[in-house]
Structures are given as structure tokens and as C-alpha cells.
Coordinates of C-alpha atoms in Angstrom, one line a residue:
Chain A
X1 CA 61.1 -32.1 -47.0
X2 CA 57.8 -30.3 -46.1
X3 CA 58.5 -30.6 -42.5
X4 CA 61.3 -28.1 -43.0
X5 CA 59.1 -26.0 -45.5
X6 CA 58.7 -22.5 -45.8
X7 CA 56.1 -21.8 -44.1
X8 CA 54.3 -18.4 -45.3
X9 CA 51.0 -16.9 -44.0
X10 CA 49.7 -15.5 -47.4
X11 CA 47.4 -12.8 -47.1
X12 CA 44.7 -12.2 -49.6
X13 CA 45.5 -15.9 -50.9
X14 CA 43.7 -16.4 -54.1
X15 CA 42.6 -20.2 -54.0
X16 CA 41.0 -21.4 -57.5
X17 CA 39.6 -24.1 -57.8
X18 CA 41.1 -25.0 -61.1
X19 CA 41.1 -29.0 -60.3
X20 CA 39.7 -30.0 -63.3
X21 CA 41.4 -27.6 -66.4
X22 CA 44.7 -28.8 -64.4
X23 CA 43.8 -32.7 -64.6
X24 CA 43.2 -31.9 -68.2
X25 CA 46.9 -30.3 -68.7
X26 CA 48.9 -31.6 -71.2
X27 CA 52.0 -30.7 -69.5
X28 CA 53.1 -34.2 -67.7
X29 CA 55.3 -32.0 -64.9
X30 CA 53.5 -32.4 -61.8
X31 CA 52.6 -29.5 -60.2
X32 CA 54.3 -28.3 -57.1
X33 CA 53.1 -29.9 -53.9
X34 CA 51.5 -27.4 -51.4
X35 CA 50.2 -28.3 -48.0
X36 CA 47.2 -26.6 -46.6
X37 CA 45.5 -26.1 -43.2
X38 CA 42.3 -28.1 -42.6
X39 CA 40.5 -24.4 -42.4
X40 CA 41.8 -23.0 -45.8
X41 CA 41.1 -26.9 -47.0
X42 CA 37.7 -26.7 -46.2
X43 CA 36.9 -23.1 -47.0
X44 CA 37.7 -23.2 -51.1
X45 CA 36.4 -27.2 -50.8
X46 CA 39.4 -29.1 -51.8
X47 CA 41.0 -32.0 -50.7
X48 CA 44.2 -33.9 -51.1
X49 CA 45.1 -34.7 -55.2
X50 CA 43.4 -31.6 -56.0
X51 CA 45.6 -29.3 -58.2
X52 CA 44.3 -25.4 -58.2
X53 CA 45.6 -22.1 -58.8
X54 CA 47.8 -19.9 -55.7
X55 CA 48.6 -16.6 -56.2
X56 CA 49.4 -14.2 -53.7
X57 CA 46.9 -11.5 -55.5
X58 CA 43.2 -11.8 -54.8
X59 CA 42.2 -11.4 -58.1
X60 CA 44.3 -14.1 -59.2
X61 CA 46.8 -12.8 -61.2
X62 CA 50.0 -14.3 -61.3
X63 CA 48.6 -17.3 -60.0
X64 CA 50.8 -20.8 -60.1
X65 CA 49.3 -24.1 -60.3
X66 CA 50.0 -26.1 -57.6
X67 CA 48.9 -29.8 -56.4
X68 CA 47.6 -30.5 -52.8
X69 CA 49.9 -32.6 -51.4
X70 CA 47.9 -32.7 -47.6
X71 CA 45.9 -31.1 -45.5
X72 CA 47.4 -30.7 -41.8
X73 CA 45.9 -29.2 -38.5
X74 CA 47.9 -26.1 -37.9
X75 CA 49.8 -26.8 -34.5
X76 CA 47.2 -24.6 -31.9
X77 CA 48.3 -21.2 -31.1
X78 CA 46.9 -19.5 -27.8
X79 CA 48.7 -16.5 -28.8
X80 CA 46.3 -16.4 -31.6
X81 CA 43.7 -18.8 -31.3
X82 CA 40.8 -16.5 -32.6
X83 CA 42.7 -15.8 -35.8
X84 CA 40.9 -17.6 -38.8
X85 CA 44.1 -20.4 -39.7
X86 CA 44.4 -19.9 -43.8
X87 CA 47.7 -21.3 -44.3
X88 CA 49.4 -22.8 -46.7
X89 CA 53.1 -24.7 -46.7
X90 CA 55.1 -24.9 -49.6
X91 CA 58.9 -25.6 -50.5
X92 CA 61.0 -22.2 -50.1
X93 CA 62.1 -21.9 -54.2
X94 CA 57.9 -22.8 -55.2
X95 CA 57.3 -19.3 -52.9
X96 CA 60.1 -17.7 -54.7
X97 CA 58.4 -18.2 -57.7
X98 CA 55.0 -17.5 -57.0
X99 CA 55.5 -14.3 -55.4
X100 CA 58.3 -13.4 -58.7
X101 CA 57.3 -10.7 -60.2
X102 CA 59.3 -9.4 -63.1
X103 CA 58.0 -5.6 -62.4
X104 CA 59.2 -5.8 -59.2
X105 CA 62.3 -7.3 -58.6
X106 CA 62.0 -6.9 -55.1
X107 CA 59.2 -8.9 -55.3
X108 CA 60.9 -12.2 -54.3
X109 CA 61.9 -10.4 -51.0
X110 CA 58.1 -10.5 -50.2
X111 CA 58.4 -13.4 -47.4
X112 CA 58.7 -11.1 -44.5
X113 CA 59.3 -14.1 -41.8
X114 CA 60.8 -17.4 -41.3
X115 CA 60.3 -20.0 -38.9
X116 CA 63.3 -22.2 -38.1
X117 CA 62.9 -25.4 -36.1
X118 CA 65.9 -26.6 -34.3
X119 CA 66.6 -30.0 -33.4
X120 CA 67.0 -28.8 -30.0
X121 CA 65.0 -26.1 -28.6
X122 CA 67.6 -24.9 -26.2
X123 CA 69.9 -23.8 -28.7
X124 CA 67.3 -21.2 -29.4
X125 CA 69.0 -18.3 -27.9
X126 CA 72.4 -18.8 -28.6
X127 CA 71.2 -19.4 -32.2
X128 CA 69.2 -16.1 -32.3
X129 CA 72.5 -14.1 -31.3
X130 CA 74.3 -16.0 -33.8
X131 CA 72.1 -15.2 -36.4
X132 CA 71.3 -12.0 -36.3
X133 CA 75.0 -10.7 -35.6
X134 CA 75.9 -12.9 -39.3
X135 CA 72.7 -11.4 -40.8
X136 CA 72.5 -7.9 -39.9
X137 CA 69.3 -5.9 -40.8
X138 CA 67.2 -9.2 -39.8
X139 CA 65.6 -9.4 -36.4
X140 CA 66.2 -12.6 -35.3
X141 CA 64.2 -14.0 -32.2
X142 CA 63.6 -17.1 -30.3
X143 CA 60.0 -17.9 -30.2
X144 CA 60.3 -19.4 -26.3
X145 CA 60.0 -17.3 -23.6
X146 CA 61.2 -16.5 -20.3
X147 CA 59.2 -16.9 -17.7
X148 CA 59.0 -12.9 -17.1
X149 CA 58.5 -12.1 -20.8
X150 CA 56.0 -14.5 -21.2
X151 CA 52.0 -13.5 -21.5
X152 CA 50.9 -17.1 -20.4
X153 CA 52.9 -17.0 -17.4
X154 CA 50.9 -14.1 -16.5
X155 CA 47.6 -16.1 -17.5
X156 CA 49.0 -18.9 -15.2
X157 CA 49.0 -16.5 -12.5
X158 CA 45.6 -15.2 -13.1
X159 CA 44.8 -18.7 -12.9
X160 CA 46.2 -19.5 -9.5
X161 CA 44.7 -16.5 -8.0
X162 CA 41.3 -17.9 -9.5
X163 CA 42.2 -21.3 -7.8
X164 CA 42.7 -19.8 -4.6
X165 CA 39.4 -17.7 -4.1
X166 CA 37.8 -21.0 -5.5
X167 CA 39.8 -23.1 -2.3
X168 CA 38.8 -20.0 0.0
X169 CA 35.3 -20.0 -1.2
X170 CA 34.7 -24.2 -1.2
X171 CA 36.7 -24.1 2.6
X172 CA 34.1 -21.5 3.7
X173 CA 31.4 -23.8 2.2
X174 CA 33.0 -27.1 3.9
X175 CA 33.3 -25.2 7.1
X176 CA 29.9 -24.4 6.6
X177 CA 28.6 -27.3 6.2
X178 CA 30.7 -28.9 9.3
X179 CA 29.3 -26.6 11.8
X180 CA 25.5 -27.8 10.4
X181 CA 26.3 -31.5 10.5
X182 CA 28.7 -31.0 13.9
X183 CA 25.3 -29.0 15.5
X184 CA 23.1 -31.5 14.2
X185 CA 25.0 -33.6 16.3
X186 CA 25.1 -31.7 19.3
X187 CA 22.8 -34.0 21.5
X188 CA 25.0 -37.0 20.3
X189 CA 28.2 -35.4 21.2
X190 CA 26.7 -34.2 24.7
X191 CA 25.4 -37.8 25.0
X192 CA 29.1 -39.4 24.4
X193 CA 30.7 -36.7 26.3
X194 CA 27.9 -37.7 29.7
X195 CA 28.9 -41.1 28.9
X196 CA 32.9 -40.7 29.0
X197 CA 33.6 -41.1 25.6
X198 CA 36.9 -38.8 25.4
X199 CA 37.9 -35.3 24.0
X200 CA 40.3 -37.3 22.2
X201 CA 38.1 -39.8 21.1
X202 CA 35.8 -37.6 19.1
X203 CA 38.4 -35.4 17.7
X204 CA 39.9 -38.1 16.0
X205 CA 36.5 -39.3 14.9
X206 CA 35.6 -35.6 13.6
X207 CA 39.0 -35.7 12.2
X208 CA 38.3 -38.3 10.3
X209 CA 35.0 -37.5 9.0
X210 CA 36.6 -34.2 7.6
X211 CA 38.9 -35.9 5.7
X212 CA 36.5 -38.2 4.3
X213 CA 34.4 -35.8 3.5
X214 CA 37.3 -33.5 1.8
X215 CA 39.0 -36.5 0.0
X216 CA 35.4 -37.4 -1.2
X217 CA 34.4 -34.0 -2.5
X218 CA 38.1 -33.8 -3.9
X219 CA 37.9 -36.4 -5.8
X220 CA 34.1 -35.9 -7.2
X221 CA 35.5 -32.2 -8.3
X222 CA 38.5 -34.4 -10.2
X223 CA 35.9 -36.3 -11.9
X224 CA 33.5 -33.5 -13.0
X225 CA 36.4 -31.3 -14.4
X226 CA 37.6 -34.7 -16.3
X227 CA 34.0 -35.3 -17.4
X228 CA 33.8 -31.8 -18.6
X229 CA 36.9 -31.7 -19.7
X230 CA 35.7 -33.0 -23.4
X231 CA 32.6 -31.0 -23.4
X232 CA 34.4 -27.5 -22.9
X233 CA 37.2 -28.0 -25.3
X234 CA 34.4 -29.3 -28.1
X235 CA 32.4 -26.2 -27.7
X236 CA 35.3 -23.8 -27.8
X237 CA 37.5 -25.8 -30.1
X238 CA 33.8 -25.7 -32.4
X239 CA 33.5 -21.9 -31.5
X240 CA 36.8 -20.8 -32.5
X241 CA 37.7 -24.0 -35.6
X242 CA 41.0 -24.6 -33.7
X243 CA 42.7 -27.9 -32.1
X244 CA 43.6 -25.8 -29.4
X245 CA 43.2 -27.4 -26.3
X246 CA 41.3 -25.2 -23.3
X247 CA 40.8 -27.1 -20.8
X248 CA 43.6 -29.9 -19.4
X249 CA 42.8 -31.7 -15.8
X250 CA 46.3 -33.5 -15.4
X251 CA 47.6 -35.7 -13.1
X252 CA 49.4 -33.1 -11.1
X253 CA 45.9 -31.2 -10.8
X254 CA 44.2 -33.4 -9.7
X255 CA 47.0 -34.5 -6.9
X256 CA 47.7 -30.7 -6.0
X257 CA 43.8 -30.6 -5.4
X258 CA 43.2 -34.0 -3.4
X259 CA 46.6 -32.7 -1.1
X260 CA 44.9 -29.0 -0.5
X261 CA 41.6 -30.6 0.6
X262 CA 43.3 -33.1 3.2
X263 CA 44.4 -30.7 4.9
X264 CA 41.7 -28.2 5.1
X265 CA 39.2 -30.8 5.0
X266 CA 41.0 -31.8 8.5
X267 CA 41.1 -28.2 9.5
X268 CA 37.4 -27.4 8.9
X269 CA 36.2 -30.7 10.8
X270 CA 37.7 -30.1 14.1
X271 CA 37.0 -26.2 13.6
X272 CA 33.3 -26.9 13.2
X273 CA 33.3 -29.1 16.5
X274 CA 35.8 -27.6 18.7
X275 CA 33.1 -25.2 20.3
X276 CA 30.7 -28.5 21.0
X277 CA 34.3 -30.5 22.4
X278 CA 35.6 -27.8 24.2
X279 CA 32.3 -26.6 25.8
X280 CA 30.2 -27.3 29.3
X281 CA 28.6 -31.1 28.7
X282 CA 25.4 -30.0 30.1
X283 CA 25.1 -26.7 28.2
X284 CA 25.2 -28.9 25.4
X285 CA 21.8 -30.6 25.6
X286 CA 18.4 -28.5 24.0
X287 CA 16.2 -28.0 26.6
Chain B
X1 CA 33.6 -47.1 52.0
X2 CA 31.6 -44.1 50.1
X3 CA 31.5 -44.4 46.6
X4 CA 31.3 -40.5 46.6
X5 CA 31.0 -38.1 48.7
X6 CA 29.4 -34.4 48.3
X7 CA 30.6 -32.7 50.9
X8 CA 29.2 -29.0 52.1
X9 CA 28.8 -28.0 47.8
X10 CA 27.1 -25.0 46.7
X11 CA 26.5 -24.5 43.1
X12 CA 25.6 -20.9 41.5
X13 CA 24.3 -20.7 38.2
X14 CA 25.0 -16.7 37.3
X15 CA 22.7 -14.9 35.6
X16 CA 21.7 -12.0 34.5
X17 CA 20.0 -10.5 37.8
X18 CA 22.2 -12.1 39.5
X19 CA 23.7 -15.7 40.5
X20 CA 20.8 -18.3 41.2
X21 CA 22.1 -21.1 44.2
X22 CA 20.8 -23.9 43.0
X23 CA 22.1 -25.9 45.8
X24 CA 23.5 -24.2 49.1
X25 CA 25.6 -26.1 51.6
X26 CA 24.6 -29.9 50.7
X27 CA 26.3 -32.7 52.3
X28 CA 25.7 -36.5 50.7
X29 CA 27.3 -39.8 50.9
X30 CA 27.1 -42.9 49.1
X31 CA 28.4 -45.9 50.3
X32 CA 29.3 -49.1 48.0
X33 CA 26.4 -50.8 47.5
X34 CA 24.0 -48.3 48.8
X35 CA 20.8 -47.3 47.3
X36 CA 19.6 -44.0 47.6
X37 CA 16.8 -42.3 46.4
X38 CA 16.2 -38.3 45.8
X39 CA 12.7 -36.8 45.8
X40 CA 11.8 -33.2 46.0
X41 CA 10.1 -30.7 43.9
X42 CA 11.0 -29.5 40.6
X43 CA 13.4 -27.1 40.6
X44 CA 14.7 -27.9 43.9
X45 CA 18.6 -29.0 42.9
X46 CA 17.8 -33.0 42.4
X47 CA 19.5 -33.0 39.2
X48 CA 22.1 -30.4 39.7
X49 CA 23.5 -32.4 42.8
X50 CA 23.2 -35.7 40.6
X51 CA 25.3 -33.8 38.0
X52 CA 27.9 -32.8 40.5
X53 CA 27.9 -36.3 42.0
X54 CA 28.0 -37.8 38.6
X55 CA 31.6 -35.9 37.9
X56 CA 29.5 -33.6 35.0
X57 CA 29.9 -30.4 36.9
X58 CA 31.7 -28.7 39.0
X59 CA 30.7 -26.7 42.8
X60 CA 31.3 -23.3 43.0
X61 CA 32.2 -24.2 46.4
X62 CA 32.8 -27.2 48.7
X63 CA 34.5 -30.9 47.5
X64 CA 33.0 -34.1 45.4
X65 CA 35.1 -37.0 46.4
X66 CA 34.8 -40.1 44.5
X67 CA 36.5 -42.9 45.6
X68 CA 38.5 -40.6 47.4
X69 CA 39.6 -38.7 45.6
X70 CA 39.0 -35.0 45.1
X71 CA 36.7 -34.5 41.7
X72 CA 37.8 -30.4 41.4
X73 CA 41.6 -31.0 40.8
X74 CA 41.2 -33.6 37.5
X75 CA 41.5 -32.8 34.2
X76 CA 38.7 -33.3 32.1
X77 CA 40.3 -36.5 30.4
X78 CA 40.3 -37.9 34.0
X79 CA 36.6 -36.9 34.7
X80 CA 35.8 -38.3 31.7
X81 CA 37.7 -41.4 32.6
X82 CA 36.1 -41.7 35.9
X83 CA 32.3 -41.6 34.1
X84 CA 32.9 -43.7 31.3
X85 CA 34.8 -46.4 33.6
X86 CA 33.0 -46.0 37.3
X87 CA 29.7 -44.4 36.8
X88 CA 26.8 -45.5 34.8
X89 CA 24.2 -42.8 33.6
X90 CA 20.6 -43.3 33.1
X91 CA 18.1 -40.7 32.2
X92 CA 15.0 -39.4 31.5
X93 CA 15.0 -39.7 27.9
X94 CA 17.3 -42.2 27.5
X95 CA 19.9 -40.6 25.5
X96 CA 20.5 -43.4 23.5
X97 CA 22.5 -42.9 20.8
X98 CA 19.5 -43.2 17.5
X99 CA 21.8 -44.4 14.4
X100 CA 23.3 -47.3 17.0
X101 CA 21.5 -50.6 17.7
X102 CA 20.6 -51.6 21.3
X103 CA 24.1 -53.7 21.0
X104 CA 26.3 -51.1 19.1
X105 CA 24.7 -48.6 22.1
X106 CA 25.9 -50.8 24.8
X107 CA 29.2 -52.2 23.1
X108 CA 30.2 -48.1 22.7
X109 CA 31.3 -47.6 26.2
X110 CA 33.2 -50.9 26.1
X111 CA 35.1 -49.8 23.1
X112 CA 35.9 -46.5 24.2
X113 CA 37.4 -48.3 27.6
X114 CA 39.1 -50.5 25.2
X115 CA 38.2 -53.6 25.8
X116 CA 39.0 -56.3 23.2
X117 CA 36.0 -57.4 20.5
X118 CA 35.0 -60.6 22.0
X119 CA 35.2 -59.6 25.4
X120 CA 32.8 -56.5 24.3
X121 CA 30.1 -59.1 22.1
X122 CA 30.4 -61.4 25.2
X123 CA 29.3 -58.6 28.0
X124 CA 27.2 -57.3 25.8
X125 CA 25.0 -60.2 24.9
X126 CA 25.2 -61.1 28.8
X127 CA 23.9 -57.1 29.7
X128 CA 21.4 -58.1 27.2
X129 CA 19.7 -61.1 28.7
X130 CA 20.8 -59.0 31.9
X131 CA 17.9 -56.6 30.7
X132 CA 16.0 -59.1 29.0
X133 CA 16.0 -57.8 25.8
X134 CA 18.5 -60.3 24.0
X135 CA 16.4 -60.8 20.9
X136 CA 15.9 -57.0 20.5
X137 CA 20.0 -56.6 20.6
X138 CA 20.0 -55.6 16.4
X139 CA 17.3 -52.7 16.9
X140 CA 17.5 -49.1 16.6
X141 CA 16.2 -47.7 19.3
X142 CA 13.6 -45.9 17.1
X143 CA 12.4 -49.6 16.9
X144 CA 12.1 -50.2 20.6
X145 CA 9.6 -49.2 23.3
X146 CA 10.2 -46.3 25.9
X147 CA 10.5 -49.1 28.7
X148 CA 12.8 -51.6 26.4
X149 CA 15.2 -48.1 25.4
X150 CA 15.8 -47.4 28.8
X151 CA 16.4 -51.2 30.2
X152 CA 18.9 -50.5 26.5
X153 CA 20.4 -47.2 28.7
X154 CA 20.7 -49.4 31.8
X155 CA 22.7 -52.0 30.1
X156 CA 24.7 -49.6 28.8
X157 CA 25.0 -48.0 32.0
X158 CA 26.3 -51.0 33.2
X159 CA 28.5 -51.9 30.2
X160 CA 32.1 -51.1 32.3
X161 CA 31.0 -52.9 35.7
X162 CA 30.5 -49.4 37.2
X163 CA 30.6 -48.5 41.3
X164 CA 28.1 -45.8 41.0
X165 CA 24.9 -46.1 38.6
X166 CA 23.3 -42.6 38.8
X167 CA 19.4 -42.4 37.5
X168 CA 17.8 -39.3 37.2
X169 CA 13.8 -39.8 36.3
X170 CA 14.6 -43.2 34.7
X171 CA 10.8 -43.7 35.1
X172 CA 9.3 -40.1 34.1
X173 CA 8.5 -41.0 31.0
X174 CA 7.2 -44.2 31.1
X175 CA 3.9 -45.5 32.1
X176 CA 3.5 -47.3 35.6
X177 CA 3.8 -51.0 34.5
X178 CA 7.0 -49.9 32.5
X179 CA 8.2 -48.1 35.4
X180 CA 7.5 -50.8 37.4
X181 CA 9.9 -53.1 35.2
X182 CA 12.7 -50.1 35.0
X183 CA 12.7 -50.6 39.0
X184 CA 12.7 -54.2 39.0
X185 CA 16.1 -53.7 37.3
X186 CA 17.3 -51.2 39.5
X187 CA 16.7 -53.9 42.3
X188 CA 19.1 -56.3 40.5
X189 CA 21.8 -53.9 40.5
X190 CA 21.3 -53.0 43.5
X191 CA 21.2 -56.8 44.4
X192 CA 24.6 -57.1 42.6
X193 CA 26.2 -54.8 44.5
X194 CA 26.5 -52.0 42.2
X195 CA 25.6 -48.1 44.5
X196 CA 22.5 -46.2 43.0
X197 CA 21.2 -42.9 43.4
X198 CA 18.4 -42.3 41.4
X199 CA 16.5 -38.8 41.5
X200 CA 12.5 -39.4 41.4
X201 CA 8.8 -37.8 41.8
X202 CA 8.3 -41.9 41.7
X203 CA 7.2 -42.6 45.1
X204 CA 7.1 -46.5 44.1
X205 CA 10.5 -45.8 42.9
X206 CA 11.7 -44.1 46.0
X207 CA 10.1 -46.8 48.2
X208 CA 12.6 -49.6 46.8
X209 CA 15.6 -47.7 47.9
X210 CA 17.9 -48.3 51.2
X211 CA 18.1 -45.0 51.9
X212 CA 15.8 -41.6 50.9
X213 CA 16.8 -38.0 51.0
X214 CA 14.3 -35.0 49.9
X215 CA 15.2 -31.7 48.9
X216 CA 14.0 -28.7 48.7
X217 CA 15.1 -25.1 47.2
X218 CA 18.7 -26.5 47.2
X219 CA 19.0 -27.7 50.5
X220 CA 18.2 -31.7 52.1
X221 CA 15.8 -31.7 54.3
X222 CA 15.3 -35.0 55.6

């Protein structure tokens, strides 16, 4: 099964394209099937049904016919997402035999790492410390991480500290721009207040506004970052020829970023008007 | 019965060189029904005793009583009670409020006192024809005249079947045939039974009430 290939990053991978003297072979065993990633695909310009020449030397020697049996986007990689993807995937005994080399019988020891997929990832660790205590000499390691050991989880942190000077930064703005509207609204306010219209009254109205105007500008953010969304992973996904994705507004996001403005939304409202509720009605009106 | 009752307040507006008195020692009553007009020059307290009369401020010594009871030991949710439920303000400039029409200005009061919908649309188109402007009820007030945005303020004014209606200038910025319609409402709610105290330099204005009081540098002179 190709799924459970081999699946070996060969360096200095000679591709020929040799797709028409192999059609032309009079040998009737087909070729071994090889998979390839879209980038290699597209660099030597071949395409599935093509038959060409691997070798694992650049100059070609040794080289093994072998048919392309598909071309697959390499699963995205953050740990390595500027790294060029020329990969190829091929059945463990077709590697044995095009890296044999009868001058170097160590040669077939060449494939320096194997990935092994297990039908449940949480068995990783226990299977690790099986592993390497039957095979001693081989370094055996689960590819998932703790959360302490793991780079990302330090990226995510990064992240959140960038989240919270944003929030910091867009309350200052949204308290900023209560106190404008709130003393633009200073004669109205006075002229409620002469009139009896409660305290109370226009807190909860200011209250209100705040909210409105928090849920509102929560919700427009949610919809830019989703509109943009697209645009950000194309031009990195373009810049860097991976699937990767860079950008990802999810549900959670935007729910975590609707429930932080509620209540700061709330907070900068009656902040921005507290000074005109709390103070002297008559010291209120412009002269 | 007094509707309120100013009794021996001085108010002192501290500043800088030193406290100013803007009114020293002054002593006013208004009865129910009563009608009483303020004159004096500017500067001379008018307003400040309106605003102390009108539960706005506070003396820095002596006791406001309205409907007898003592105006310096309420919260300011009672105060506020007391103005938008007993006293009706009219001004100068009209304070109306500009993004309301005349209706929405006049149904406000009635809302905040918590009156139900139709009871607010009903007193409200009857304030209306009250004032005479029941075909301008849907206008801003950027849309209305100076005389038709203050009859607007007087209906408003009136919105909560107030005791007192306190007026200060209600005619100072409108011409004399204006004023003279302003005053022609004042003498309906006066007529109604509703106490007024209006501060004016409007001598025609003056001349309609029961009762006039001058001032001058803080004090009532006559």
C-alpha cells in the first residue's frame, strides 16, 4: 500500500525524464510505481503515467526506472514550511534496490529515517519505548509533542501576547472614541439630567450603546479577518509553494473575540460618561 | 400651600480670589397656582435662585422646601424625581433635545416617568394642540421656528402635569410678537392652575404675572 510506504527524502534526486525510451521498452514488467510531491512533479515537468529514471546520485548513475503512479500535496509542515518539498514515495524493497549498491554493501542501510503511522496516535509514546528498547542503536521518537517541548506552543503564546496588546490597544481606541461621542453629547446629557431623566436611566442607555458599538466592531473585525483570511494564505501559500495553512479564523476566535468586547465594550461606555453622569448638571452646559 | 419655599439661602460660587455670593440671605415663596415673575439686572442671582428653586443646585446655606419637604437631605435620584415629575423647565434656548421630533421631545419625560405608550401618544398629541402646534408634532426642532421650539419646551415642560413650571428668559430670544405668543401660553398655565416663576428683562412678560420680585447683586429688593 503507498499509504504505508517508505517514505524517503532523497537528496540530490536525479529525475530523468526518460518517459519516452521507457514507453519504448521492450521489457512488459511495469516499472515500479513511485509517488511524487506536486513540487518535485512540477519541477522535472512530469505527470502521472510518466515512467523516468530515479537515482539517488545526481549524475544519474545507478538510476532505476520507475513509473509515476501520483502526484500528492505533501501534508504542510510549519516546522519546515520554507524548505523546497522534493519528495518522492516509494514501496520500502523499490528503495532497497535503488539505493543497492554492490561496492558498498552498506549501501542499502542508506535510509537514515522512518516514519511510522499508528492507527492511533496515542500509542505514540508507549510505542517509541517499545521500540527503541527491542531495537537498540535506533533512536526512536514520537513526532507529537508535549505541550512544554513543543516550538508552536511557544508561537501560540507569542500569539496571545500579540492578541492582548491588540485588545489593549483597540480598548484604548473604543474608550477614546466614547469619551468624543459621550462629550459631544454633553449638552444632551445636561439637558436630560435638568429635565429628570435619571442616573440610572442613562447609564443603562450608555450601557447599551457600548455594547452595540463593541458587538458591532467585533463582529466587523470577524468578518475582515474571514475575508482576508483567503487572501493571506494565497500570497504566502504562493510565496513559499506550500498548502500550509497561515491564517485560520475559527469559530472559537471569533466567539472568544465577540465575548472580550462585550464586556469591555460595556466598560468603556460607562467609563467615557461617568464624569458627564456623576458631575454638577449645570457645570455641564457650554457657556 | 407653597409649592416651594426658599428660605434665607445664600449660594457661594468659590473662586479663585475668593468665593463670589451670588445670592446672600434670600427668602421666596411660591404658592400653588401663583405666578411670579423675577426681573433684575444681569448678573444679579435671577437664575441662580431659579436653579436652586428648580432642585438643580444646592445653597451653601439656608433650606429649599418643596412641597415640604427639605430639598438638601435627598439623593440625587430623588431630586431628579422631584424635576422630572413636579417641575417643568423652560429656557432660554430651549434645550430641546435636536435628533427628537417635537413629539419624541415631549413623549421623553413621559417615558422616563413611566407612563404606558398610549397614555404618552394621548397627552402628547393633547400638549400639542395645547401649544398649538399639533401638525408640527413629527418635526425636528431644527425644522421649527424659535417661537414654535419653545411652545415645543413648554409642552414638554408640562408633559408630567407639573406643580411648578420654572421659566428662565423663555422670551430672550425671541422677537416681540413671538414673545408675545410664548406669554399667552404662560397665561394658560397659569389659568390651569399650574405655579410659575419665570425670570425676565421682559417687562410685558413681568406685567402678566400675580406677583413681581426684583433683584439685585443677590439680594430682593422689592
Amino acid at each position: 500500500m503507498i499509504g504505508r510506504a517508505l517514505r524517503a527524502t532523497l537528496i540530490a534526486l536525479f529525475l530523468g525524464a526518460a518517459a519516452a525510451s521507457a514507453a519504448d521498452s521492450p521489457s512488459s514488467a511495469q516499472p515500479p510505481g513511485v509517488l511524487l510531491s506536486r513540487q518535485l512533479a512540477a519541477r522535472a515537468r512530469v505527470s502521472v503515467g510518466d515512467v523516468v529514471t530515479l537515482a539517488v546520485d545526481a549524475n544519474g548513475a545507478r538510476g532505476m526506472m520507475v513509473r509515476v503512479a501520483g502526484i500528492y500535496e505533501p501534508t504542510p509542515d510549519p516546522m519546515r514550511f520554507t524548505a523546497q518539498r522534493l519528495e518522492a514515495h516509494m514501496h520500502l524493497p523499490d528503495l532497497a534496490a535503488l539505493v543497492a549498491d554492490s561496492a558498498d554493501p552498506a549501501a542499502r542501510e542508506l535510509a537514515s529515517a522512518i516514519n511510522v503511522k499508528l492507527v492511533d496516535a496515542h500509542d505514540a509514546g508507549p510505542f517509541a519505548s517499545e521500540l527503541a528498547a527491542r531495537a537498540p542503536g535506533v533512536i526512536v521518537r514520537p513526532t507529537s509533542r508535549t505541550r512544554d517541548d513543543d516550538p508552536f506552543a511557544v508561537l501560540d503564546r507569542f500569539h496571545v501576547a500579540i492578541s492582548a496588546v491588540t485588545v489593549v490597544g483597540a480598548t484604548a481606541f473604543l474608550l477614546a472614541l466614547m469619551v468624543i461621542r459621550a462629550e459631544e453629547r454633553r449638552d444632551t446629557i445636561a439637558i436630560l439630567r435638568l429635565i429628570g431623566i435619571s442616573r440610572r436611566s442613562l447609564l443603562t442607555a450608555v450601557a447599551i450603546e457600548g455594547l452595540l458599538i463593541a458587538v458591532m466592531g467585533a463582529i466587523f473585525g470577524v468578518i475582515v479577518a474571514v475575508a482576508t483570511e483567503s487572501l493571506v494564505n494565497g500570497v504566502f501559500q504562493a510565496r513559499y509553494d506550500t498548502a500550509l495553512v497561515f491564517v485560520r479564523v475559527t469559530r472559537s476566535i471569533a466567539v472568544r473575540s465577540i465575548a472580550i468586547a462585550l464586556p469591555l465594550g460595556l466598560a468603556a461606555g460607562i467609563g467615557a460618561s461617568w464624569p458627564l453622569l456623576r458631575g454638577q448638571i449645570l457645570s455641564l452646559f457650554r457657556r | 400651600m407653597p409649592v416651594v419655599e426658599a428660605r434665607r439661602v445664600t449660594r457661594l460660587f468659590p473662586m479663585a480670589a475668593g468665593p463670589i455670593a451670588a445670592l446672600r440671605d434670600v427668602s421666596l415663596r411660591v404658592d400653588a397656582g401663583e405666578y411670579v415673575a423675577i426681573s433684575g439686572p444681569s448678573g444679579c442671582g435671577k437664575s441662580t435662585l431659579l436653579h436652586l428653586v428648580g432642585c438643580v443646585d444646592q445653597p451653601t446655606s439656608g433650606e429649599i422646601l418643596f412641597e415640604d419637604r427639605d430639598v438638601a437631605v435627598l439623593s440625587e435620584a430623588e431630586r431628579s424625581r422631584i424635576r422630572l415629575m413636579r417641575i417643568g423647565f423652560v429656557f432660554q434656548r430651549f434645550f430641546l433635545l435636536p435628533m427628537l421630533t417635537a413629539r419624541e421631545n415631549i413623549e421623553l419625560p413621559q417615558a422616563e416617568a413611566g407612563a404606558a405608550a398610549a397614555d404618552r401618544r394621548a397627552r402628547t398629541r393633547e400638549l400639542l394642540e395645547y401649544v398649538g402646534l399639533a401638525d408640527r408634532a413629527d418635526h425636528l426642532p431644527s425644522q421649527l421656528s424659535g417661537g414654535e421650539m419653545q411652545r415645543v419646551a413648554i409642552a414638554r415642560a408640562l408633559a408630567n402635569r407639573p406643580a411648578l413650571l420654572v421659566a428662565d428668559e423663555p422670551t430672550g430670544e425671541l422677537d416681540e410678537q413671538t414673545g408675545e405668543q410664548v406669554a399667552d401660553v404662560f397665561d394658560r398655565v397659569h389659568a390651569d392652575g399650574t405655579a410659575i416663576l419665570v425670570v425676565t428683562h421682559n417687562p410685558a412678560l413681568a406685567a402678566r404675572a400675580s406677583r413681581r420680585v426684583t433683584m439685585k447683586s443677590g439680594s430682593l429688593v422689592s
